[in-house]
Short mmCIF file of C-alpha atoms and ligand atoms in Angstrom, two decimals:
data_model
loop_
_atom_site.label_atom_id
_atom_site.label_comp_id
_atom_site.label_asym_id
_atom_site.label_seq_id
_atom_site.Cartn_x
_atom_site.Cartn_y
_atom_site.Cartn_z
CA MET N 263 -10.25 -31.02 -26.70
CA ALA N 264 -13.84 -30.92 -25.44
CA ALA N 265 -15.03 -29.65 -28.84
CA GLY N 266 -13.12 -32.54 -30.53
CA ARG N 267 -14.78 -35.07 -28.25
CA GLY N 268 -18.20 -33.54 -28.99
CA GLN N 269 -17.57 -33.89 -32.75
CA LEU N 270 -16.65 -37.52 -32.28
CA VAL N 271 -19.87 -38.20 -30.38
CA PHE N 272 -21.97 -36.45 -33.07
CA ALA N 273 -20.16 -38.39 -35.80
CA ALA N 274 -20.81 -41.66 -33.96
CA VAL N 275 -24.51 -40.76 -33.59
CA CYS N 276 -24.77 -40.06 -37.35
CA VAL N 277 -23.06 -43.37 -38.26
CA LEU N 278 -25.31 -45.20 -35.82
CA GLY N 279 -28.35 -43.57 -37.47
CA LEU N 280 -27.21 -44.72 -40.91
CA VAL N 281 -26.57 -48.29 -39.70
CA LEU N 282 -29.96 -48.46 -37.92
CA ILE N 283 -31.69 -47.38 -41.13
CA LEU N 284 -29.95 -50.21 -43.04
CA LEU N 285 -30.86 -52.75 -40.32
CA ALA N 286 -34.50 -51.55 -40.38
CA GLU N 287 -34.59 -52.01 -44.20
CA ARG N 288 -33.07 -55.44 -43.93
CA PHE N 289 -35.03 -56.92 -41.02
CA TRP N 290 -38.18 -54.86 -40.58
CA THR N 291 -39.65 -53.28 -43.72
CA ARG N 292 -38.59 -52.92 -47.31
CA ASP N 293 -40.24 -49.58 -47.65
CA VAL N 294 -37.89 -47.42 -49.71
CA THR N 295 -38.76 -44.34 -47.70
CA ILE N 296 -36.79 -45.84 -44.77
CA GLY N 297 -33.61 -45.76 -46.85
CA ALA N 298 -34.40 -42.18 -47.87
CA LEU N 299 -34.17 -41.28 -44.17
CA SER N 300 -30.36 -41.54 -44.53
CA VAL N 301 -30.39 -37.90 -45.59
CA PHE N 302 -31.16 -36.89 -41.97
CA PRO N 303 -27.98 -38.21 -40.28
CA VAL N 304 -25.97 -36.84 -43.21
CA GLY N 305 -27.77 -33.45 -43.01
CA LEU N 306 -27.11 -33.37 -39.27
CA ALA N 307 -23.43 -34.07 -39.91
CA GLY N 308 -23.36 -31.23 -42.47
CA TRP N 309 -24.89 -28.83 -39.92
CA LEU N 310 -22.86 -29.82 -36.92
CA LEU N 311 -19.57 -31.34 -38.04
CA GLY N 312 -16.45 -30.15 -39.79
CA ARG N 313 -15.73 -30.77 -43.44
CA ARG N 314 -13.60 -33.89 -43.03
CA ALA N 315 -16.03 -35.59 -40.68
CA LEU N 316 -18.85 -34.76 -43.11
CA ILE N 317 -16.99 -36.36 -46.04
CA ALA N 318 -16.41 -39.48 -43.93
CA ILE N 319 -20.11 -39.67 -42.99
CA ILE N 320 -21.18 -39.20 -46.65
CA LEU N 321 -18.81 -41.99 -47.74
CA ILE N 322 -20.16 -44.29 -45.01
CA GLY N 323 -23.74 -43.36 -46.08
CA VAL N 324 -22.99 -44.17 -49.74
CA ALA N 325 -21.29 -47.43 -48.73
CA LEU N 326 -24.33 -48.45 -46.68
CA ARG N 327 -26.62 -47.64 -49.63
CA ILE N 328 -24.47 -49.94 -51.84
CA LEU N 329 -24.69 -52.57 -49.10
CA ALA N 330 -28.49 -52.15 -49.11
CA LEU N 331 -28.39 -52.79 -52.88
CA GLY N 332 -26.19 -55.83 -52.25
CA PHE N 333 -28.65 -57.18 -49.64
CA GLY N 334 -31.36 -56.67 -52.27
CA VAL N 335 -33.42 -54.49 -49.98
CA VAL N 336 -33.51 -51.62 -52.53
CA GLY N 337 -33.41 -51.56 -56.32
CA GLY N 338 -30.42 -50.22 -58.26
CA LEU N 339 -32.10 -46.94 -59.24
CA THR N 340 -33.33 -46.23 -55.72
CA ALA N 341 -29.93 -46.98 -54.23
CA LEU N 342 -28.30 -44.69 -56.80
CA SER N 343 -30.71 -41.79 -56.19
CA GLN N 344 -30.39 -42.18 -52.40
CA ALA N 345 -26.58 -42.27 -52.63
CA ALA N 346 -26.60 -39.15 -54.87
CA ALA N 347 -28.91 -37.30 -52.45
CA LEU N 348 -26.52 -37.79 -49.51
CA PRO N 349 -23.62 -35.50 -50.66
CA LEU N 350 -26.13 -32.92 -51.90
CA VAL N 351 -27.96 -32.71 -48.56
CA GLY N 352 -24.70 -32.86 -46.53
CA VAL N 353 -23.02 -30.06 -48.49
CA ALA N 354 -26.16 -27.87 -48.50
CA CYS N 355 -26.55 -28.19 -44.70
CA HIS N 356 -22.84 -27.50 -44.21
CA MET N 357 -23.01 -24.32 -46.31
CA ALA N 358 -26.12 -23.10 -44.51
CA ALA N 359 -24.50 -23.69 -41.12
CA SER N 360 -21.29 -21.87 -42.16
CA SER N 361 -23.12 -18.82 -43.46
CA ARG N 362 -25.26 -18.71 -40.30
CA SER N 363 -22.28 -19.00 -37.94
CA SER N 364 -20.23 -16.46 -39.88
CA SER N 365 -22.99 -13.85 -39.67
CA ALA N 366 -23.44 -14.64 -35.93
CA ALA N 367 -19.67 -14.29 -35.45
CA GLU N 368 -19.77 -11.00 -37.34
CA LEU N 369 -22.51 -9.69 -35.05
CA ASP N 370 -20.63 -10.93 -32.02
CA ARG N 371 -17.43 -9.20 -33.14
CA GLU N 372 -19.31 -5.96 -33.72
CA ARG N 373 -20.83 -6.12 -30.24
CA GLN N 374 -17.45 -6.85 -28.69
CA LEU N 375 -15.90 -3.89 -30.49
CA ARG N 376 -18.73 -1.63 -29.34
CA GLU N 377 -18.28 -2.84 -25.77
CA LEU N 378 -14.54 -2.34 -25.92
CA ALA N 379 -14.92 1.23 -27.22
CA PHE N 380 -17.50 1.90 -24.53
CA LEU N 381 -15.25 0.50 -21.78
CA LEU N 382 -12.32 2.61 -22.97
CA GLU N 383 -14.45 5.72 -22.92
CA ALA N 384 -15.81 4.79 -19.47
CA ALA N 385 -12.28 4.21 -18.12
CA GLN N 386 -11.22 7.60 -19.42
CA LYS N 387 -14.22 9.29 -17.80
CA LEU N 388 -13.69 7.55 -14.46
CA ALA N 389 -9.96 8.23 -14.37
CA SER N 390 -10.24 11.90 -15.27
CA SER N 391 -11.33 13.02 -11.81
CA LEU N 392 -9.67 12.69 -8.43
CA ASP N 393 -12.75 13.75 -6.50
CA PRO N 394 -14.58 10.67 -5.09
CA ALA N 395 -18.02 12.33 -5.46
CA VAL N 396 -17.37 13.09 -9.16
CA VAL N 397 -16.07 9.53 -9.71
CA LEU N 398 -19.33 8.13 -8.31
CA ARG N 399 -21.43 10.47 -10.45
CA ARG N 400 -19.57 9.41 -13.58
CA ALA N 401 -19.78 5.74 -12.57
CA VAL N 402 -23.59 5.86 -12.46
CA GLU N 403 -23.70 7.76 -15.77
CA VAL N 404 -21.59 5.19 -17.62
CA THR N 405 -23.41 2.28 -15.97
CA ALA N 406 -26.77 3.58 -17.14
CA GLN N 407 -25.37 4.02 -20.66
CA GLY N 408 -23.75 0.57 -20.64
CA VAL N 409 -26.87 -1.33 -19.59
CA SER N 410 -29.42 0.65 -21.66
CA ARG N 411 -30.60 -1.02 -24.86
CA PRO N 412 -31.79 1.82 -27.07
CA GLY N 413 -32.68 -0.57 -29.94
CA ASP N 414 -35.00 -2.61 -27.70
CA GLY N 415 -36.48 0.56 -26.21
CA ARG N 416 -35.19 -0.31 -22.77
CA PRO N 417 -33.66 2.68 -21.03
CA ALA N 418 -31.71 1.81 -17.88
CA ALA N 419 -30.84 3.92 -14.89
CA ALA N 420 -28.08 3.47 -12.36
CA ALA N 421 -27.29 4.33 -8.78
CA TYR N 422 -24.43 3.93 -6.35
CA HIS N 423 -25.24 2.30 -3.01
CA ARG N 424 -22.49 2.91 -0.48
CA LEU N 425 -21.79 0.57 2.39
CA LEU N 426 -21.47 2.39 5.72
CA GLY N 427 -20.98 -0.26 8.37
CA ASP N 428 -24.22 -2.28 8.52
CA VAL N 429 -26.20 0.25 6.53
CA VAL N 430 -26.26 0.90 2.80
CA ARG N 431 -26.92 4.44 1.59
CA VAL N 432 -27.86 5.61 -1.92
CA GLU N 433 -25.01 7.97 -2.67
CA ALA N 434 -25.56 8.86 -6.34
CA ALA N 435 -28.20 8.24 -8.98
CA ASP N 436 -28.43 9.32 -12.59
CA ASP N 437 -32.13 9.61 -13.48
CA GLU N 438 -34.65 12.12 -12.15
CA PRO N 439 -36.94 10.06 -9.86
CA SER N 440 -34.04 8.10 -8.36
CA ARG N 441 -31.97 11.22 -7.79
CA GLU N 442 -34.51 12.41 -5.28
CA THR N 443 -33.80 9.31 -3.23
CA VAL N 444 -30.12 10.06 -2.73
CA GLY N 445 -29.50 9.70 0.99
CA PHE N 446 -32.03 6.83 1.34
CA GLU N 447 -30.67 4.14 3.69
CA TYR N 448 -31.48 0.47 4.23
CA PRO N 449 -30.00 -2.24 6.48
CA LEU N 450 -27.75 -4.69 4.66
CA ALA N 451 -28.23 -7.58 7.08
CA ARG N 452 -31.99 -7.76 6.48
CA ASN N 453 -31.64 -8.03 2.72
CA GLN N 454 -30.42 -11.52 2.06
CA ALA N 455 -30.66 -11.01 -1.69
CA VAL N 456 -28.24 -8.06 -1.60
CA LEU N 457 -26.01 -10.01 0.79
CA GLY N 458 -26.05 -12.85 -1.73
CA ALA N 459 -24.77 -10.46 -4.43
CA LEU N 460 -22.07 -9.37 -2.05
CA ARG N 461 -21.04 -12.94 -1.22
CA SER N 462 -20.92 -14.00 -4.86
CA GLY N 463 -18.44 -11.16 -5.45
CA ARG N 464 -19.88 -10.62 -8.96
CA ALA N 465 -22.68 -8.68 -10.54
CA SER N 466 -25.99 -10.46 -9.97
CA ILE N 467 -29.68 -9.84 -10.38
CA VAL N 468 -31.67 -9.08 -7.22
CA ARG N 469 -35.43 -9.25 -7.82
CA PRO N 470 -37.77 -6.84 -6.02
CA ASP N 471 -39.77 -9.75 -4.61
CA HIS N 472 -36.61 -11.06 -2.93
CA MET N 473 -36.15 -7.79 -1.09
CA THR N 474 -37.55 -6.92 2.29
CA GLY N 475 -38.49 -3.92 4.42
CA VAL N 476 -37.69 -0.39 3.40
CA LEU N 477 -35.63 -1.46 0.40
CA GLU N 478 -38.56 -3.34 -1.10
CA GLN N 479 -40.88 -0.36 -0.55
CA HIS N 480 -38.30 1.97 -2.08
CA VAL N 481 -37.83 -0.21 -5.17
CA ARG N 482 -41.58 -0.68 -5.66
CA ALA N 483 -42.19 3.05 -5.24
CA LEU N 484 -39.70 3.72 -8.03
CA GLY N 485 -41.39 1.04 -10.17
CA LEU N 486 -38.16 -0.87 -10.79
CA GLN N 487 -38.33 -4.33 -12.39
CA VAL N 488 -34.70 -5.18 -12.96
CA LEU N 489 -31.95 -4.55 -10.45
CA ALA N 490 -28.42 -5.74 -11.04
CA PHE N 491 -26.01 -5.27 -8.13
CA ALA N 492 -22.24 -5.28 -8.74
CA PRO N 493 -19.98 -5.06 -5.67
CA VAL N 494 -17.35 -2.29 -5.86
CA ARG N 495 -14.16 -2.96 -3.94
CA SER N 496 -11.66 -0.41 -2.82
CA GLY N 497 -8.57 -2.54 -2.22
CA ASN N 498 -9.71 -5.45 -0.07
CA ASP N 499 -12.73 -3.68 1.39
CA LEU N 500 -16.22 -3.54 -0.01
CA HIS N 501 -16.96 0.09 -0.80
CA GLY N 502 -20.51 -0.28 -2.11
CA PHE N 503 -22.61 -1.50 -5.05
CA LEU N 504 -23.02 -0.20 -8.54
CA VAL N 505 -26.71 -0.82 -9.23
CA ALA N 506 -28.19 -0.90 -12.74
CA THR N 507 -31.97 -0.64 -12.83
CA ALA N 508 -34.71 -0.76 -15.46
CA ARG N 509 -38.43 -0.22 -15.16
CA ASP N 510 -39.86 -2.23 -17.99
CA ALA N 511 -37.75 -4.99 -19.48
CA PRO N 512 -37.55 -8.55 -18.33
CA SER N 513 -33.86 -9.05 -17.69
CA VAL N 514 -30.25 -8.12 -17.94
CA ASP N 515 -28.26 -10.62 -20.01
CA ARG N 516 -24.97 -12.31 -19.06
CA ARG N 517 -22.88 -9.93 -21.12
CA GLU N 518 -24.48 -6.91 -19.53
CA LEU N 519 -23.74 -8.40 -16.12
CA SER N 520 -20.08 -8.90 -17.00
CA LEU N 521 -19.96 -5.34 -18.40
CA LEU N 522 -21.39 -4.15 -15.08
CA ASP N 523 -18.71 -6.14 -13.28
CA MET N 524 -15.99 -4.47 -15.31
CA LEU N 525 -17.48 -1.03 -14.64
CA ALA N 526 -17.59 -1.88 -10.91
CA ARG N 527 -13.93 -2.90 -11.00
CA MET N 528 -12.93 0.29 -12.81
CA THR N 529 -14.99 2.37 -10.38
CA GLY N 530 -13.18 0.66 -7.46
CA LEU N 531 -9.78 1.57 -8.95
CA ALA N 532 -10.81 5.16 -9.67
CA LEU N 533 -12.14 5.46 -6.11
CA ILE N 534 -8.86 4.18 -4.63
CA ASN N 535 -6.96 6.84 -6.59
CA ALA N 536 -9.42 9.60 -5.68
CA GLU N 537 -9.56 8.68 -2.00
CA HIS N 538 -5.79 8.36 -1.84
CA MET N 539 -5.45 11.81 -3.38
CA GLN N 540 -7.99 13.25 -0.94
CA THR N 541 -6.08 11.79 2.03
CA GLN N 542 -2.84 13.24 0.65
CA ARG N 543 -4.46 16.65 0.24
CA GLU N 544 -5.86 16.57 3.78
CA HIS N 545 -2.49 15.44 5.08
CA ALA N 546 -0.73 18.29 3.24
CA ASP N 547 -3.24 20.81 4.68
CA ARG N 548 -2.74 19.41 8.17
CA MET N 549 1.04 19.58 7.77
CA GLU N 550 0.82 23.17 6.56
CA ASN N 551 -1.28 24.10 9.59
CA LEU N 552 1.07 22.25 11.87
CA GLU N 553 4.03 24.11 10.39
CA LYS N 554 2.25 27.42 11.04
CA VAL N 555 1.50 26.42 14.63
CA LYS N 556 5.11 25.31 15.10
CA SER N 557 6.46 28.64 13.78
CA HIS N 558 4.08 30.56 16.01
CA PHE N 559 5.06 28.47 19.02
CA LEU N 560 8.75 28.89 18.23
CA ASN N 561 8.40 32.62 18.00
CA LEU N 562 6.38 32.90 21.18
CA VAL N 563 8.51 30.63 23.32
CA SER N 564 11.82 32.09 22.22
CA HIS N 565 10.67 35.66 22.92
CA GLU N 566 9.08 34.71 26.23
CA LEU N 567 12.16 32.81 27.40
CA ARG N 568 14.63 35.46 26.45
CA SER N 569 13.99 38.04 29.19
CA PRO N 570 13.86 35.67 32.20
CA LEU N 571 16.98 34.00 30.84
CA THR N 572 18.85 37.31 30.62
CA VAL N 573 17.83 38.06 34.21
CA ALA N 574 18.94 34.60 35.40
CA LEU N 575 22.29 34.90 33.58
CA GLY N 576 22.78 38.38 35.13
CA TYR N 577 22.23 37.04 38.65
CA VAL N 578 24.45 34.04 38.07
CA SER N 579 27.31 36.21 36.89
CA MET N 580 26.77 38.47 39.97
CA LEU N 581 26.91 35.32 42.13
CA GLU N 582 30.08 34.21 40.36
CA GLU N 583 31.70 37.59 40.99
CA GLU N 584 30.49 37.37 44.62
CA ALA N 585 28.75 40.73 44.17
CA LEU N 586 25.89 39.35 46.26
CA GLY N 587 28.16 38.19 49.05
CA PRO N 588 30.77 35.48 49.47
CA LEU N 589 29.96 31.93 48.27
CA THR N 590 30.42 28.79 50.27
CA PRO N 591 32.75 26.20 48.65
CA GLN N 592 29.71 24.00 47.96
CA SER N 593 27.84 26.79 46.11
CA ARG N 594 31.00 27.61 44.18
CA SER N 595 31.28 23.98 43.02
CA VAL N 596 27.75 23.88 41.54
CA LEU N 597 27.95 27.30 39.89
CA PRO N 598 29.79 26.11 36.73
CA ILE N 599 27.07 23.48 36.16
CA VAL N 600 24.34 26.13 36.49
CA ILE N 601 26.23 28.42 34.10
CA ALA N 602 26.73 25.59 31.56
CA LYS N 603 23.03 24.70 31.67
CA LEU N 604 21.96 28.33 31.31
CA ASN N 605 24.33 28.66 28.35
CA GLU N 606 22.71 25.61 26.74
CA ILE N 607 19.29 27.20 27.19
CA GLU N 608 20.60 30.47 25.78
CA MET N 609 21.90 28.65 22.70
CA LEU N 610 18.57 26.93 22.22
CA VAL N 611 16.70 30.23 22.55
CA GLU N 612 19.12 31.86 20.11
CA GLN N 613 18.59 29.03 17.59
CA MET N 614 14.82 29.26 17.99
CA LEU N 615 14.90 33.03 17.50
CA GLU N 616 17.12 32.67 14.45
CA THR N 617 14.71 30.07 13.04
CA SER N 618 11.71 32.35 13.41
CA ARG N 619 13.72 35.21 11.91
CA LEU N 620 14.61 32.95 9.01
CA GLU N 621 10.94 32.21 8.40
CA GLU N 622 10.02 35.90 8.48
CA THR N 623 12.89 38.06 7.24
CA LEU N 624 16.49 37.42 7.90
CA VAL N 625 18.72 40.43 7.20
CA LEU N 626 22.29 39.53 6.38
CA ASN N 627 25.08 42.03 6.99
CA CYS N 628 27.46 40.85 4.31
CA GLU N 629 31.05 42.01 3.91
CA ARG N 630 34.31 40.66 2.50
CA VAL N 631 35.49 38.01 4.91
CA ASP N 632 38.73 36.00 4.77
CA LEU N 633 37.63 32.47 5.68
CA ARG N 634 41.11 31.67 7.06
CA GLU N 635 40.82 34.46 9.58
CA LEU N 636 37.28 33.55 10.58
CA CYS N 637 38.11 29.83 10.96
CA ARG N 638 41.17 30.65 13.09
CA GLU N 639 38.92 32.74 15.33
CA VAL N 640 36.22 30.06 15.71
CA VAL N 641 38.70 27.19 16.18
CA GLY N 642 40.46 29.39 18.75
CA THR N 643 37.27 29.69 20.80
CA MET N 644 36.60 25.93 20.56
CA ARG N 645 40.03 24.63 21.58
CA PRO N 646 39.78 25.55 25.29
CA LEU N 647 36.52 23.58 25.49
CA LEU N 648 38.12 20.27 24.34
CA ASP N 649 38.40 17.64 27.06
CA GLY N 650 41.60 15.97 25.86
CA ARG N 651 39.98 13.19 23.82
CA HIS N 652 39.66 15.37 20.71
CA SER N 653 42.12 17.46 18.74
CA ILE N 654 41.36 20.06 16.07
CA GLU N 655 43.57 20.47 13.04
CA LEU N 656 43.22 23.60 10.94
CA VAL N 657 44.39 23.26 7.34
CA GLU N 658 44.51 26.50 5.35
CA PRO N 659 46.03 27.70 2.07
CA GLU N 660 48.72 30.39 1.98
CA GLU N 661 46.67 32.97 0.13
CA GLN N 662 43.46 34.60 1.37
CA VAL N 663 40.10 32.90 0.75
CA VAL N 664 37.72 35.84 0.52
CA VAL N 665 33.95 35.38 0.52
CA PHE N 666 31.05 37.81 0.73
CA ALA N 667 29.26 36.87 3.96
CA ASP N 668 27.69 37.86 7.26
CA ARG N 669 30.72 37.30 9.50
CA SER N 670 28.84 36.55 12.71
CA ARG N 671 26.39 34.16 11.07
CA VAL N 672 29.07 32.24 9.18
CA GLY N 673 30.97 32.12 12.49
CA THR N 674 27.89 30.48 14.07
CA ILE N 675 27.67 27.96 11.20
CA LEU N 676 31.34 26.99 11.65
CA ALA N 677 30.95 26.75 15.43
CA ASN N 678 27.94 24.54 14.89
CA LEU N 679 29.74 22.19 12.44
CA LEU N 680 32.80 21.97 14.69
CA GLY N 681 30.59 21.52 17.78
CA ASN N 682 28.73 18.64 16.07
CA ALA N 683 32.00 17.05 14.92
CA ILE N 684 33.16 16.96 18.55
CA LYS N 685 29.75 16.07 20.02
CA TYR N 686 29.13 13.15 17.65
CA SER N 687 32.62 11.62 18.15
CA PRO N 688 32.06 10.38 21.70
CA GLU N 689 35.17 8.18 21.51
CA GLY N 690 37.27 11.24 20.64
CA GLY N 691 39.51 11.61 17.58
CA LEU N 692 40.76 14.18 15.14
CA VAL N 693 38.52 16.98 13.86
CA ARG N 694 39.88 18.56 10.67
CA CYS N 695 38.84 22.00 9.50
CA GLU N 696 40.14 22.51 5.98
CA ILE N 697 39.79 25.74 4.04
CA SER N 698 40.13 25.87 0.28
CA LYS N 699 39.22 28.04 -2.68
CA GLN N 700 36.27 27.02 -4.79
CA GLY N 701 35.76 28.80 -8.08
CA GLY N 702 35.75 32.42 -7.10
CA GLY N 703 34.45 31.62 -3.60
CA GLY N 704 35.58 29.55 -0.66
CA ARG N 705 34.92 26.27 1.05
CA VAL N 706 35.37 24.93 4.58
CA SER N 707 35.21 21.18 5.20
CA VAL N 708 34.80 19.93 8.75
CA SER N 709 35.58 16.20 9.13
CA ASP N 710 35.41 13.94 12.11
CA GLU N 711 36.11 10.30 12.95
CA GLY N 712 32.88 9.86 14.86
CA LEU N 713 29.59 7.97 14.68
CA GLY N 714 28.70 8.85 11.08
CA ILE N 715 25.20 9.02 9.60
CA SER N 716 23.38 6.26 7.72
CA GLU N 717 22.11 6.78 4.16
CA ALA N 718 18.53 6.27 5.39
CA ASP N 719 18.82 9.16 7.87
CA MET N 720 20.27 11.63 5.37
CA PRO N 721 16.93 13.10 4.21
CA ARG N 722 16.11 14.22 7.79
CA LEU N 723 19.51 15.70 8.52
CA PHE N 724 18.83 19.30 7.52
CA THR N 725 15.15 19.47 8.51
CA ARG N 726 13.77 21.63 11.28
CA PHE N 727 14.01 19.79 14.63
CA GLY N 728 15.44 16.90 12.60
CA ARG N 729 17.27 15.06 15.39
CA ILE N 730 18.46 11.63 14.37
CA LEU N 731 18.36 9.38 17.36
CA THR N 732 20.38 6.17 17.30
CA PRO N 733 21.44 3.87 20.15
CA GLU N 734 24.99 5.27 19.75
CA ASN N 735 24.08 8.95 20.14
CA GLN N 736 21.37 8.42 22.74
CA GLY N 737 22.95 10.44 25.56
CA ILE N 738 24.02 13.37 23.33
CA LEU N 739 21.90 16.46 23.82
CA GLY N 740 20.76 18.70 20.99
CA THR N 741 17.85 20.61 19.49
CA GLY N 742 17.84 19.44 15.89
CA LEU N 743 17.94 23.06 14.77
CA GLY N 744 21.67 23.58 14.20
CA LEU N 745 22.08 21.98 10.77
CA TYR N 746 18.72 23.26 9.55
CA LEU N 747 19.68 26.82 10.43
CA SER N 748 23.22 26.44 9.12
CA ARG N 749 22.13 25.25 5.70
CA GLU N 750 19.30 27.78 5.39
CA VAL N 751 21.65 30.65 6.28
CA ALA N 752 24.33 29.30 3.91
CA ARG N 753 21.72 29.17 1.13
CA GLN N 754 20.61 32.73 1.86
CA HIS N 755 24.21 33.70 1.19
CA GLY N 756 24.04 31.94 -2.17
CA GLY N 757 26.12 29.04 -0.80
CA ASP N 758 25.27 25.59 0.58
CA ILE N 759 26.23 22.81 2.98
CA THR N 760 26.75 19.26 1.76
CA VAL N 761 27.60 16.10 3.65
CA LYS N 762 29.40 12.81 3.14
CA SER N 763 29.32 10.22 5.84
CA ARG N 764 29.87 6.55 6.65
CA VAL N 765 28.42 4.93 9.72
CA GLY N 766 31.15 4.19 12.29
CA LEU N 767 33.85 5.95 10.25
CA GLY N 768 32.91 9.64 10.46
CA SER N 769 31.43 12.53 8.52
CA THR N 770 32.51 15.51 6.45
CA PHE N 771 30.30 18.60 6.26
CA THR N 772 31.32 21.14 3.61
CA LEU N 773 30.23 24.76 3.69
CA SER N 774 30.61 26.63 0.41
CA LEU N 775 30.21 30.39 0.05
CA PRO N 776 30.23 32.71 -2.95
CA ALA N 777 33.08 35.03 -3.90
CA GLY N 778 33.77 38.25 -2.02
P1 ADP E 1084 21.53 18.68 17.16
O1 ADP E 1084 21.22 19.83 18.00
O2 ADP E 1084 20.69 17.49 17.43
O3 ADP E 1084 22.98 18.37 17.11
P2 ADP E 1084 21.76 19.36 14.38
O4 ADP E 1084 20.79 20.00 13.48
O5 ADP E 1084 23.08 20.04 14.55
O6 ADP E 1084 21.03 19.13 15.74
O7 ADP E 1084 22.02 17.91 13.85
C1 ADP E 1084 20.92 17.09 13.48
C2 ADP E 1084 21.28 15.62 13.64
O8 ADP E 1084 22.30 15.29 12.73
C3 ADP E 1084 21.82 15.27 15.00
O9 ADP E 1084 20.77 14.89 15.88
C4 ADP E 1084 22.78 14.14 14.72
O10 ADP E 1084 22.11 12.90 14.82
C5 ADP E 1084 23.18 14.34 13.28
N1 ADP E 1084 24.56 14.91 13.16
C6 ADP E 1084 24.91 16.19 12.99
N2 ADP E 1084 26.24 16.32 12.85
C7 ADP E 1084 26.75 15.06 12.95
C8 ADP E 1084 28.09 14.53 12.90
N3 ADP E 1084 29.16 15.30 12.72
N4 ADP E 1084 28.21 13.19 13.02
C9 ADP E 1084 27.13 12.38 13.19
N5 ADP E 1084 25.86 12.84 13.26
C10 ADP E 1084 25.67 14.16 13.15
#
């Protein structure tokens, strides 16, 4: 649109030129050389305008020459020769302009291709490391390459200036003299020129004579003439500046500045990746250490608690049997609470010990076990503990379901699943324990009509200390070790535990074990 309007203006100027020449011939001088000047507007049209506009201008030029003949200001031969010269000059200028612009376009295309290839190579180099220090080193290497002009004999160097609060520090440099200045620091606030580059958000030239203080001394000492600063962003924050420098050439052109901008953008992206990776790695190391500390703590506490607990349980049972003398009715009434609490602690200690055994070496004493028998036993021990709100239904096949398992440990898993089914159905309801054959092995499914577990909480269900706290289960005590231990032990048997659940409707945990 703008180009079209420009053409129109040029065309109008050419026509005006031709008309003025005719008017000058008619009213001012009859010198034939004035009429010959018509070749200039037509030549200009040939150089600047498209083919159609040129033809129109030539036709207008010829018409005006005929008009000049008609006015009698030029002779027939002169008018003819002037009219013949117009298309010749117009076409010649048009051809010259086309060949010039096509060779300029060719050169431009070549440069663009070279830049594209260079940027691809630079992107590959920057993306191939996840170490921030290496990314910065490569960024200064490619920047120096990108801004150097070997043909013009202008080598460029590059450095990375990192922003650390109010101070900027040279973090990496690619050429020898500058490399020695790595670690050099200057205040950002006192260098308005650098601040200007930062505010513009794009690569810009900062001249040494616009610098102040230590930065100016530093730049002069290195003998730098050209400094182009491109801000590097890591997300929304300014990370630093990619700085291209040269000692002896006058300037960095617009294309080099936009190349520098692109390199700065790519460096920012590569830095985000590298720094993200570094944080992940540090996080993983911290987690690993934390896990080790947790295991150590678990081991220590469980062993340390065990002996005083055994002593306390011993005394409590002596008290219960009145071996230490008769109890008052009041003492007798609190004794069951003390025993229940000590039993809770004993279970916790047992689970902690089992967890540390699991993390060192757990020895399974496997034998052929009929799951029906084992379930009957475990359900039998649970029934007396029910408070009337729950009922347990045992569903078993007629034939044996034999698995190869550590009887006592599988007993603990079943007790744990049944205990949870009761514990997490605070409103009461039916708990079903269904035994079935599975392939050559066996399967026990424990279902309840309780609180259920949301999809979002599932990933934490079987993790160590993975308690899932919701407003509904707030008052229910637990350690978060039961399911973790149960699944780990089931897996050590070559089996597994899976779960299906719907919030508010209940859950089904299924233990599967291999054949006996
Ligand atoms: P806890 O000692 O807390 O019961 P578990 O490892 O046995 O530890 O269970 C981990 C979490 O899984 C519990 O905190 C609870 O939120 C959830 N959970 C376990 N079993 C059930 C169940 N049958 N119904 C609903 N939630 C359950």
